XYZ file of C-alpha atoms in Angstrom:
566
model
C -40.229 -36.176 -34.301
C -43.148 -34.663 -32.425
C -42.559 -32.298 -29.554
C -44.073 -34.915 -27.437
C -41.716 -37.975 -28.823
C -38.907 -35.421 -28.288
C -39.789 -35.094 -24.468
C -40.050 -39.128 -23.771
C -37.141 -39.612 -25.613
C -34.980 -37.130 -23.633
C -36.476 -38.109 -20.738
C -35.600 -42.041 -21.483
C -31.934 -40.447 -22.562
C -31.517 -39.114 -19.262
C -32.835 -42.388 -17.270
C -30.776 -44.039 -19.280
C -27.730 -42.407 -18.433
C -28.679 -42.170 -14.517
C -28.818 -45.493 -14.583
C -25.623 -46.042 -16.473
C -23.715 -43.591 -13.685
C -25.500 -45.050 -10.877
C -24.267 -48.956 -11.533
C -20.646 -47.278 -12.641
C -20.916 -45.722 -9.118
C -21.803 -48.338 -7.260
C -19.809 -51.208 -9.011
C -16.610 -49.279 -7.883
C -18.299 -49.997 -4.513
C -18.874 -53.601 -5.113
C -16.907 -55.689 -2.172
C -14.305 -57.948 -3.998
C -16.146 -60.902 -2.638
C -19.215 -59.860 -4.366
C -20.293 -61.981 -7.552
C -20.544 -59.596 -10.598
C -19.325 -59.785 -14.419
C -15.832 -60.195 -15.407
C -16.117 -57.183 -17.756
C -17.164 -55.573 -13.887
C -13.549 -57.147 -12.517
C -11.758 -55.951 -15.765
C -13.173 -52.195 -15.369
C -10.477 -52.298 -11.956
C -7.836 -52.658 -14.642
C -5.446 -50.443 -16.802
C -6.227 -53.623 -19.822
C -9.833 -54.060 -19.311
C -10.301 -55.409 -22.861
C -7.083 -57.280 -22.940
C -8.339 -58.957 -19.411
C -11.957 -59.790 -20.128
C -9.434 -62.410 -22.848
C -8.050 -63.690 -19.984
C -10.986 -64.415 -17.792
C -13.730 -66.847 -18.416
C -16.804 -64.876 -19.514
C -20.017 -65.396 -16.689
C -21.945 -62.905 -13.780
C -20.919 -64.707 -11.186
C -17.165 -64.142 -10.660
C -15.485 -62.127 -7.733
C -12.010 -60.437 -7.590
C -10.253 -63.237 -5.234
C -11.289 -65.893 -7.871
C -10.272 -63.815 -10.905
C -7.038 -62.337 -9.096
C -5.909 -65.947 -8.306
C -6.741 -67.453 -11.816
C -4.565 -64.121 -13.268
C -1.519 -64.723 -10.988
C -1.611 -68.800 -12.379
C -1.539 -67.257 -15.595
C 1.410 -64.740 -15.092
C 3.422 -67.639 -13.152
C 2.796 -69.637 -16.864
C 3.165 -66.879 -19.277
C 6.281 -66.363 -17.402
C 7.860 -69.526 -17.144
C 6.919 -69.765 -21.241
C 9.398 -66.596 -21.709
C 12.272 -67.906 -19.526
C 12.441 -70.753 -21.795
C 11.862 -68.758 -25.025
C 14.812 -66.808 -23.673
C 16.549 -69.827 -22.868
C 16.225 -70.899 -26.311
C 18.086 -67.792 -27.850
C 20.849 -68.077 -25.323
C 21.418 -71.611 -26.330
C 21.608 -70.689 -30.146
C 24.155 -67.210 -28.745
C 27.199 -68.081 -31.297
C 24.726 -67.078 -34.086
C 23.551 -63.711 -31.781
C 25.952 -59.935 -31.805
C 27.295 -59.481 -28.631
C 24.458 -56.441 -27.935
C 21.599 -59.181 -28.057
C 23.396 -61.429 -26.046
C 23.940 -58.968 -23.352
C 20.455 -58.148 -23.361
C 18.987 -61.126 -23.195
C 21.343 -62.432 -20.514
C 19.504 -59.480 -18.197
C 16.023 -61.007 -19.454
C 17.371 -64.143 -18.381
C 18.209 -62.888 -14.966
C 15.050 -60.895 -14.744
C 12.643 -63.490 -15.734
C 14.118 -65.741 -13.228
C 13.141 -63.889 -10.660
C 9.844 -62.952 -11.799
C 9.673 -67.220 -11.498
C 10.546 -66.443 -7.952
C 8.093 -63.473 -7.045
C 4.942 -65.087 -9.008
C 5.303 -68.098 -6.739
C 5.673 -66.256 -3.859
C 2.547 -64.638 -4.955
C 0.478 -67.004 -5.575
C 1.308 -69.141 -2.420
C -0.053 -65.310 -0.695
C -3.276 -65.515 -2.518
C -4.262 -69.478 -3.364
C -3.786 -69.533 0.899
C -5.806 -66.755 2.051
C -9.185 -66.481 2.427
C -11.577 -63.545 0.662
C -10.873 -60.630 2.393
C -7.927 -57.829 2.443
C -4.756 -59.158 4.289
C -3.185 -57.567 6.884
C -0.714 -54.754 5.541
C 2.918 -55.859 6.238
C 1.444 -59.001 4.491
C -0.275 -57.130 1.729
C 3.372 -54.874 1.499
C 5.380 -57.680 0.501
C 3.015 -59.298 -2.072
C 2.296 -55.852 -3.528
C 5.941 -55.262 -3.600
C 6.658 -58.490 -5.498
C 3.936 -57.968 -8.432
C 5.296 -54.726 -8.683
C 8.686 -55.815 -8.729
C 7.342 -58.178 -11.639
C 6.365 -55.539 -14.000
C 9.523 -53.337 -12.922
C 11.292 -56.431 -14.400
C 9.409 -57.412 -17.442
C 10.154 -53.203 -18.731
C 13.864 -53.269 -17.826
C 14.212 -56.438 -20.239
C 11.727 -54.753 -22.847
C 14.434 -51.387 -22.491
C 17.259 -53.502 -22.737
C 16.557 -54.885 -25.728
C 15.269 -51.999 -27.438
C 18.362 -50.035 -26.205
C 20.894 -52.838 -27.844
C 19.392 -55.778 -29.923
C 15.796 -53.765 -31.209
C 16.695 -54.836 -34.419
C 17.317 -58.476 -33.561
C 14.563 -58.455 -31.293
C 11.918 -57.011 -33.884
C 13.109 -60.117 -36.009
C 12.645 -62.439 -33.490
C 9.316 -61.802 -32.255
C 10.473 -60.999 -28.957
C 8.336 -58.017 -28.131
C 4.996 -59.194 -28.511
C 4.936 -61.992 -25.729
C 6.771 -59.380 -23.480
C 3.882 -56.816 -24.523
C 0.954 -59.650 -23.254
C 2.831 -60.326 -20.577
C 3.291 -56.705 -19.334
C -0.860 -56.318 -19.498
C -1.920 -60.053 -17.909
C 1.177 -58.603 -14.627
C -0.680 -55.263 -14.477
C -4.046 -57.092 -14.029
C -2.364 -59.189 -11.644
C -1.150 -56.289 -9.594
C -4.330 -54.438 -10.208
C -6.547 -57.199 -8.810
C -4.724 -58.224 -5.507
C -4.873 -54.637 -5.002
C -8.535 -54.392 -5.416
C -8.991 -57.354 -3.426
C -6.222 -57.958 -0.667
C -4.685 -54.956 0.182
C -6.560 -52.819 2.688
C -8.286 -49.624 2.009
C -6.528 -47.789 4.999
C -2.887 -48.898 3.969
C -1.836 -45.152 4.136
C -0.529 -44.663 7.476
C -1.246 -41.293 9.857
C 0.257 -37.802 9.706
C 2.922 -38.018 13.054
C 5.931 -36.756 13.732
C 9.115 -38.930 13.430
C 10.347 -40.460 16.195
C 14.213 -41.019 15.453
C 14.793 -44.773 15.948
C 18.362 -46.559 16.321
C 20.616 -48.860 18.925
C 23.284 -47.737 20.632
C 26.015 -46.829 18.445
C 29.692 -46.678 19.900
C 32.710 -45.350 18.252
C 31.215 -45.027 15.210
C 29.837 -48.703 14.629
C 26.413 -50.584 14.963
C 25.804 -52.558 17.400
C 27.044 -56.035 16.621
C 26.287 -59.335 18.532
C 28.241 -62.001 17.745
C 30.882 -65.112 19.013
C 33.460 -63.963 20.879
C 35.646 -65.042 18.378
C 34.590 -63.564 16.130
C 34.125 -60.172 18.295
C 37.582 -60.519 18.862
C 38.746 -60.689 15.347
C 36.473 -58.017 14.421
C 38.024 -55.395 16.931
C 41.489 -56.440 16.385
C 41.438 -55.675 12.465
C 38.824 -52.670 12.728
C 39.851 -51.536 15.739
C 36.697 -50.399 16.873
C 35.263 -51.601 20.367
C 31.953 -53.660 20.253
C 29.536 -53.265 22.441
C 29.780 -55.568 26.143
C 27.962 -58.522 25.730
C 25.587 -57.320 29.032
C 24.445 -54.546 27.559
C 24.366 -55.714 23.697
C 20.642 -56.552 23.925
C 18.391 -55.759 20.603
C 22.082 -55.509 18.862
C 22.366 -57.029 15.361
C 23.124 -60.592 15.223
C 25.640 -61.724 13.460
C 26.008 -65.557 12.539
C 29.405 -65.844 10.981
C 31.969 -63.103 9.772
C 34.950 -63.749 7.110
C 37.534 -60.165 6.647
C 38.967 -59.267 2.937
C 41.901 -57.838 2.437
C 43.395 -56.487 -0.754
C 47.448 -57.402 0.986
C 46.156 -61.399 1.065
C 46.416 -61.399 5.405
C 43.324 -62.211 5.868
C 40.560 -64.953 4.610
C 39.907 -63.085 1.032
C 41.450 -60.360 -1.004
C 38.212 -59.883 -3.177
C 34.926 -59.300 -2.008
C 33.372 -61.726 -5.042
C 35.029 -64.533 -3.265
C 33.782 -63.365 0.556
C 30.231 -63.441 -1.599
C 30.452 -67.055 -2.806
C 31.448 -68.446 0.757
C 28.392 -67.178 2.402
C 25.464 -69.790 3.365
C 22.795 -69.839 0.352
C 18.933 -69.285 1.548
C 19.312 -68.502 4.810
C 16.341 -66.829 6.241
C 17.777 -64.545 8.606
C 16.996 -65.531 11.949
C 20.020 -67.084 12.770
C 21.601 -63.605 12.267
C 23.886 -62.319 9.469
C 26.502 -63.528 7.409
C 29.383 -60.374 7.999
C 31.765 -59.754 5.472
C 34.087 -56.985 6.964
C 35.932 -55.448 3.580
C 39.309 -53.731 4.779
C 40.275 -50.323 3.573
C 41.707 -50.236 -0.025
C 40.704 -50.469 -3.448
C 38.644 -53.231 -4.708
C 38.902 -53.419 -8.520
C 36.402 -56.070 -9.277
C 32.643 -56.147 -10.291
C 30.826 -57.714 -7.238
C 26.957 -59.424 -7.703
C 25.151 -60.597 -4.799
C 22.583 -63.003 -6.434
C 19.158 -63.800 -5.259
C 20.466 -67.264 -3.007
C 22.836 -64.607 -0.949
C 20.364 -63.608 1.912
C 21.035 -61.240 4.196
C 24.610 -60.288 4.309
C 26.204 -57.261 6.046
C 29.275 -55.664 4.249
C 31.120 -53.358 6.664
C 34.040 -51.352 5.215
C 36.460 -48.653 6.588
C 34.583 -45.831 5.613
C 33.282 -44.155 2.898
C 36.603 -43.255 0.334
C 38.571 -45.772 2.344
C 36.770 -48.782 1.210
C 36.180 -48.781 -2.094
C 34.709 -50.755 -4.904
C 35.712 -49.273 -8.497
C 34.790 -50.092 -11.890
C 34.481 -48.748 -15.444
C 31.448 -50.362 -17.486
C 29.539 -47.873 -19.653
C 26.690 -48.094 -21.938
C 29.454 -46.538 -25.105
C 31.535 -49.158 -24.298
C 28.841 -52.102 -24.941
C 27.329 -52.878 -21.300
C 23.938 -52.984 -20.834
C 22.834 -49.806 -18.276
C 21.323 -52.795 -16.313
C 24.736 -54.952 -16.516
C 26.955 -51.627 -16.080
C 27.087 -51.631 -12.536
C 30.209 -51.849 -10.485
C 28.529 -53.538 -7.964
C 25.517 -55.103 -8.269
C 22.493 -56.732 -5.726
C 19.274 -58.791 -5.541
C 20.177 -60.601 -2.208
C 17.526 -60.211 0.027
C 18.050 -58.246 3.527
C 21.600 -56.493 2.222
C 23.130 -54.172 4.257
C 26.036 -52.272 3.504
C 28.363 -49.911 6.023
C 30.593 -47.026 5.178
C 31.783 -48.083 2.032
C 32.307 -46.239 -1.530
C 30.989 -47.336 -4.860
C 32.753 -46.048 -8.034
C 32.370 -46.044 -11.571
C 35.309 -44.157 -13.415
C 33.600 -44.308 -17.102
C 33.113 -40.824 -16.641
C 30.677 -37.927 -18.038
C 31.827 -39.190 -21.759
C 30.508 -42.699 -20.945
C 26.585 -41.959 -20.611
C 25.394 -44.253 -18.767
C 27.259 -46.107 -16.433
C 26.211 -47.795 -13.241
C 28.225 -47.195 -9.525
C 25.619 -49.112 -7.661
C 22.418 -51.334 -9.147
C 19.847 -52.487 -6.388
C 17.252 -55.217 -6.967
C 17.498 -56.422 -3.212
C 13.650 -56.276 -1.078
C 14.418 -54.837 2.338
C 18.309 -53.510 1.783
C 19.678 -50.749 3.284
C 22.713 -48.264 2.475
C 23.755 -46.297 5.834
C 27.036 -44.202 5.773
C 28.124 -45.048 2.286
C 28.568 -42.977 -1.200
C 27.556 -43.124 -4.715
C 30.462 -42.079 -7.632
C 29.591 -41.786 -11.142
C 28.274 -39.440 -13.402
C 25.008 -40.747 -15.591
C 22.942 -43.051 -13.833
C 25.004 -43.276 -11.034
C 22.655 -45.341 -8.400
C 19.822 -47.225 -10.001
C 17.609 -48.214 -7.283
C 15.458 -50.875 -9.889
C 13.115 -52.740 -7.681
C 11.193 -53.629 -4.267
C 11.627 -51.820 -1.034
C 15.108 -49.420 0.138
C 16.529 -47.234 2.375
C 19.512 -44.756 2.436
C 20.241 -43.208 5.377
C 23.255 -40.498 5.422
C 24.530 -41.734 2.009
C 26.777 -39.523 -0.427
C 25.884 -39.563 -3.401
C 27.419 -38.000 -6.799
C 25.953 -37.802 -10.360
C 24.818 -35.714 -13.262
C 22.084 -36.960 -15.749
C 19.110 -39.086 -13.909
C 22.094 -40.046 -11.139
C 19.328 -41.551 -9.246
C 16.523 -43.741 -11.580
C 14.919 -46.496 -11.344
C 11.731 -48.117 -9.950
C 12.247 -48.781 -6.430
C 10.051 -48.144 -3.413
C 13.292 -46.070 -2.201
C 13.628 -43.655 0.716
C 16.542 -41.641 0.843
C 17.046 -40.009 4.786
C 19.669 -37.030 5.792
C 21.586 -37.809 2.264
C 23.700 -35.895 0.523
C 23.178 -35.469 -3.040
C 26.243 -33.548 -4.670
C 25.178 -32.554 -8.901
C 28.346 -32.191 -11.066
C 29.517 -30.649 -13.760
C 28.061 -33.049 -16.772
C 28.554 -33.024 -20.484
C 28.803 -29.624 -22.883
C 25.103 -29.204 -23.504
C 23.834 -31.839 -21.037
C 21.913 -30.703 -17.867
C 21.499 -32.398 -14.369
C 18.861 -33.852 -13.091
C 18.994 -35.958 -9.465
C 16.507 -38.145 -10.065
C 14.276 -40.224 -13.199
C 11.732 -42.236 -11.857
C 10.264 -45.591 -13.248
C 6.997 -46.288 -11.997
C 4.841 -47.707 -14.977
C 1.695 -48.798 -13.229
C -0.619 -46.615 -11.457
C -0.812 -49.905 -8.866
C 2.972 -50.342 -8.379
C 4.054 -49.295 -4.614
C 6.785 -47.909 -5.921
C 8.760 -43.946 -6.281
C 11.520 -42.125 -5.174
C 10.940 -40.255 -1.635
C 13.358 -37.915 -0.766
C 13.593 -36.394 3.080
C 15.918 -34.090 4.880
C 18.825 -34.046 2.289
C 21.205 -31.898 1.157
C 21.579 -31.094 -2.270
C 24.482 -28.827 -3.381
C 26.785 -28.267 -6.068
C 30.535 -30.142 -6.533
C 33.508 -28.051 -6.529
C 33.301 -27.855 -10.309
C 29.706 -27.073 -10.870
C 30.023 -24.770 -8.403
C 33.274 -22.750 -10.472
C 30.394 -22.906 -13.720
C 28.399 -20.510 -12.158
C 25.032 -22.360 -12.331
C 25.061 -21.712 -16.040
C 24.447 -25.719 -16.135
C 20.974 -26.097 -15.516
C 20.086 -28.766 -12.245
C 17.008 -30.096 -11.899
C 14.781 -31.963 -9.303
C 14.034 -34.316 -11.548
C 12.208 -35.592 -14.831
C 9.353 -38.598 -15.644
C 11.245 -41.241 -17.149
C 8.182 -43.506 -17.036
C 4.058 -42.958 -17.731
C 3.384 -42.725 -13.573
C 6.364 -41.485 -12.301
C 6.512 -40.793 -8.883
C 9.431 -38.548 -6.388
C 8.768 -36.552 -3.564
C 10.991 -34.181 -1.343
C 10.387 -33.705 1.552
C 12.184 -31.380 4.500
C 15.323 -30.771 2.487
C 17.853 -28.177 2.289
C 18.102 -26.867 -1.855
C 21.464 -24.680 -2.505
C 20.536 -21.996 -5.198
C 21.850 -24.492 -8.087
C 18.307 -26.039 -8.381
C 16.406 -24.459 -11.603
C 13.615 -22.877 -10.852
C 10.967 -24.543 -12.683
C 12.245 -27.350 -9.887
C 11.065 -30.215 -12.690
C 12.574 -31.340 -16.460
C 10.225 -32.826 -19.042
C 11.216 -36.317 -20.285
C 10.334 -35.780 -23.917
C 7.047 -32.906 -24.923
C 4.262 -33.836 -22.525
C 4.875 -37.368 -22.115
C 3.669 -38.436 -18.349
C 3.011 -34.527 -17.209
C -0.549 -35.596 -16.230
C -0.155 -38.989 -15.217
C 3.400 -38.756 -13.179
C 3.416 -37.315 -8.991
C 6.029 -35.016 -7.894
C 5.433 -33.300 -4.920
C 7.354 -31.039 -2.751
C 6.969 -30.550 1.300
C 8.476 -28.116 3.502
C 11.945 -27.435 2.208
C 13.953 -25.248 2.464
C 16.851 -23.477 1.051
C 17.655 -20.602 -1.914
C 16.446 -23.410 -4.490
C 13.001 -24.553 -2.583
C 11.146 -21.510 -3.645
C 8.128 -22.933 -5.690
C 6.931 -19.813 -6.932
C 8.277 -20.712 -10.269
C 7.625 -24.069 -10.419
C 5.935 -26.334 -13.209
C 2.461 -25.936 -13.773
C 2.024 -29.743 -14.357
C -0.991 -31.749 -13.696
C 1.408 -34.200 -11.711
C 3.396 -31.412 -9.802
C 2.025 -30.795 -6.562
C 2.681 -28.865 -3.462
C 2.134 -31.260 -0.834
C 0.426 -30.912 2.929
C 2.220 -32.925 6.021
C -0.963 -35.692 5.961
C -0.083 -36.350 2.608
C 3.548 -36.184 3.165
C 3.554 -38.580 5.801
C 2.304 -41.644 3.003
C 6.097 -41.130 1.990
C 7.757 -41.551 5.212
C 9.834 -44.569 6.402
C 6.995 -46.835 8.269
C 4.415 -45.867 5.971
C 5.778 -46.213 2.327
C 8.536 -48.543 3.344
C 6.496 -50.361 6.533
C 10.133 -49.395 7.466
C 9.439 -50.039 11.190
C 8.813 -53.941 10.417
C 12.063 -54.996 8.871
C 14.805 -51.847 9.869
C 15.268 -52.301 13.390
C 16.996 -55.954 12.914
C 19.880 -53.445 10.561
C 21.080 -51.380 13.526
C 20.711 -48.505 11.603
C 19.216 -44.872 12.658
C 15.975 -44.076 10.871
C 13.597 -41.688 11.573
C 9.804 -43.218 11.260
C 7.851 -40.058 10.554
C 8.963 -36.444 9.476
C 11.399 -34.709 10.836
């Protein structure tokens, strides 16, 4: 080639790659309601290739149209593996009792996926081209993330008990096609309905609660009932005159392990309550007696906002022994279990006595959008609360644990808790939390502010020679912050644990904000891609009203919150 043919050739080269980085610019630019190519729509993806097989090939498509044509899809690819499921289950004398434990929880999950894609797709088949407003865009975003969250608890479940069976079967590719078609889902509402300015401001948290007396929230209800309440708790309620803005309360039944009263097991309060309610009418109270409750308790999906107040924490409590060694499921482990929408629970204690030998084993699982936890404690060892899905709060909570004591893939703030590591396993070491996020679109992580983290009585008497950690990425985009809390010298400090080599080190966010404390010193710290030391404006994204849009939905609890930071 002649100096001269080199020249136009480099110089077409470099045109040619201006032009390619120009359109790659401005096609991230694009408005969703702008007609471009599907492979153009795809690019907003994690699957591009897998998606431009889902969407019909032309130049004139737009996100809205392609986001509500993948949601139909997901609602049918989902409803397809409910009754594949279904189909195992009704064959489960010929199945061990690992796959049939597994699939059960598939069953359960995919049900609800049922639930959220319809939800969805009412959102975005009834909205016009253009970002919703972003409580609305919240719950939607919250649902498809819940989705995925679902589909890969399922997927671990089997591979944890049945892989075998499940390899046989077939099983994992249809759960494989339908993780990618849920991720383009999720990835294309967010491209196209939820808002650019989502994030909320950097402010200062305003502390936010009703007047609290003796102890109690703020309870409106019959005087009947108000009566009964007092008598058996003992507790004065608040005057009618002046009980304005206190939580309503529609209809209250009292359990009591002596048989005085309506129940003397909480499963049974569970199944009287009203199914679907909606909440406006007020909430269903189930008032749990001090004693000890030795039953497994599930508050299903159809159980809608329901309040369980105990005695206080270690005087109500719920115990059970499930474990993962002795053939539960993690996800089916749990002593007490909840997908309800709008739980709330008051001063009560959740056990599981498997112990350290046990591995996993569940005190508390929560699937449940918009619950909160205020004045209650966690007891177990391995995987003691596994906060699995949608949006939570956990204000002044106990809670106790050893290996990834708090996991799971919630959108889950945890406010002036106390997290108490314990002495785990020859050989094991602690770590408080193992986040799940899979999806660099899910809402989702673990956000930590103003606890207290110190050692038990008998991690203390080990000297720290057991290692305790922050925390470690249990999924690809893992995501915990802490923020404004009080670390005793037991925290290692490197601060962070790798899952396995340098799986998710680049792609997972942990962040740390203003703490303080013998263990808060970050001068050691990992030197991961995903470890950062956070600023208060980007703080603040992990605050009640912003990552939780806490200040729409908490107020109707009764329970103290602080909006902001501290």
């Amino acid at each position: 080639m002649t100096n001269s043919n080199q020249f136009f050739f480099s110089l077409f080269i470099l045109s040619l790659l201006l032009l390619l980085s120009f359109s790659s610019l401005s096609s991230a630019d694009v408005p969703p309601s702008s007609p471009v190519s599907t492979g153009t729509i795809c690019s907003y993806t994690p699957y591009p290739s897998f998606c431009r097989t889902q969407l019909p090939k032309n130049n004139s498509a737009n996100v809205y149209d392609c986001g509500r044509l993948s949601v139909r899809k997901s609602l049918s690819s989902a409803t397809k593996f409910l009754a594949l499921i279904n189909k195992y289950l009704s064959h489960s004398s010929s199945l061990t009792p690992a796959a049939v434990a597994a699939l059960k929880d598939c069953e359960l999950l995919a049900s609800l996926n049922l639930d959220y894609l319809s939800s969805s797709l009412q959102t975005v088949s009834n909205t016009s081209s253009s970002p919703l407003n972003v409580l609305k865009a919240d719950d939607t975003q919250t649902l498809l993330s819940g989705i995925l969250t679902n589909t890969q608890t399922c997927l671990d479940g089997l591979k944890a008990t049945a892989s075998a069976w499940s390899s046989r079967n077939g099983i994992y590719a249809p759960l494989a096609n339908d993780t990618k078609l849920f991720s383009v889902s999720l990835a294309l509402f967010t491209k196209g309905w939820v808002p650019k300015n989502k994030n909320g401001t950097l402010k200062h948290g305003t502390k936010k609660h009703l007047p609290v007396v003796n102890g109690t929230l703020p309870l409106k209800m019959s005087s009947h009932h108000k009566a009964v309440y007092e008598s058996m708790r003992g507790r004065k309620l608040l005057q009618s005159s002046s009980s304005d803005g206190a939580v309503l309360v529609s209809a209250m039944v009292v359990v009591s392990p002596d048989g005085s009263q309506n129940f003397t097991t909480i499963s049974d309060a569970v199944a009287a309550a009203p199914n679907n309610t909606n909440g406006s009418t007020g909430y269903f109270l189930i008032y749990v007696k001090a004693g000890v409750y030795e039953e497994y308790v599930s508050i299903p999906k159809n159980k809608k906002y329901l309040m369980m107040i105990g005695d206080g924490i270690n005087q109500t409590i719920i115990t059970g022994n499930h474990s993962f060694v002795d053939g539960w499921t993690t996800f089916n482990s749990a002593t007490f279990a909840v997908v309800g929408l709008g739980f709330v629970a008051v001063d009560m204690t959740f056990r599981n006595t498997a112990g350290a030998i046990k591995h996993q084993a569940v005190a508390v699982r929560n699937g449940a959008d918009l619950s909160t936890f205020y004045s209650c404690s966690f007891d177990a060892y391995q995987d003691t609360l596994y906060a699995h899905s949608l949006r939570q709060f956990y204000r002044e909570c106990d809670i106790y644990g050893t290996v990834d004591f708090i996991f799971g893939n919630a959108a889950a703030v945890f406010q002036d808790c106390n997290m108490y590591p314990r002495l785990p396993l020859q050989g094991q070491f602690n770590a408080i939390t193992a986040q799940g996020r899979t999806d660099p679109n899910q809402n989702t992580g673990t956000s930590i502010q103003n606890a207290t983290i110190r050692a038990t009585d008998d991690l203390a008497a080990a000297n720290f020679t057991v290692q305790t950690f922050l925390g470690r990425p249990w999924k690809l985009y893992s995501r915990t912050v802490y923020l404004q809390s009080y670390m005793d010298g037991l925290i290692d400090p490197a601060g962070w644990h790798p899952w396995d080599g340098d799986f998710a080190l680049n792609t997972s966010y942990y962040a740390e904000f203003d703490n303080r404390g013998p263990g808060s010193n970050t001068s050691n710290r990992v030197t991961w891609p995903g470890y950062h030391i956070i600023t208060a404006t980007d703080a603040a994204n992990f605050t009640v009203s912003n990552f939780l849009a806490g200040d729409d939905w908490l107020p109707q609890t009764g329970v103290s919150y602080t909006d902001g930071l501290v």
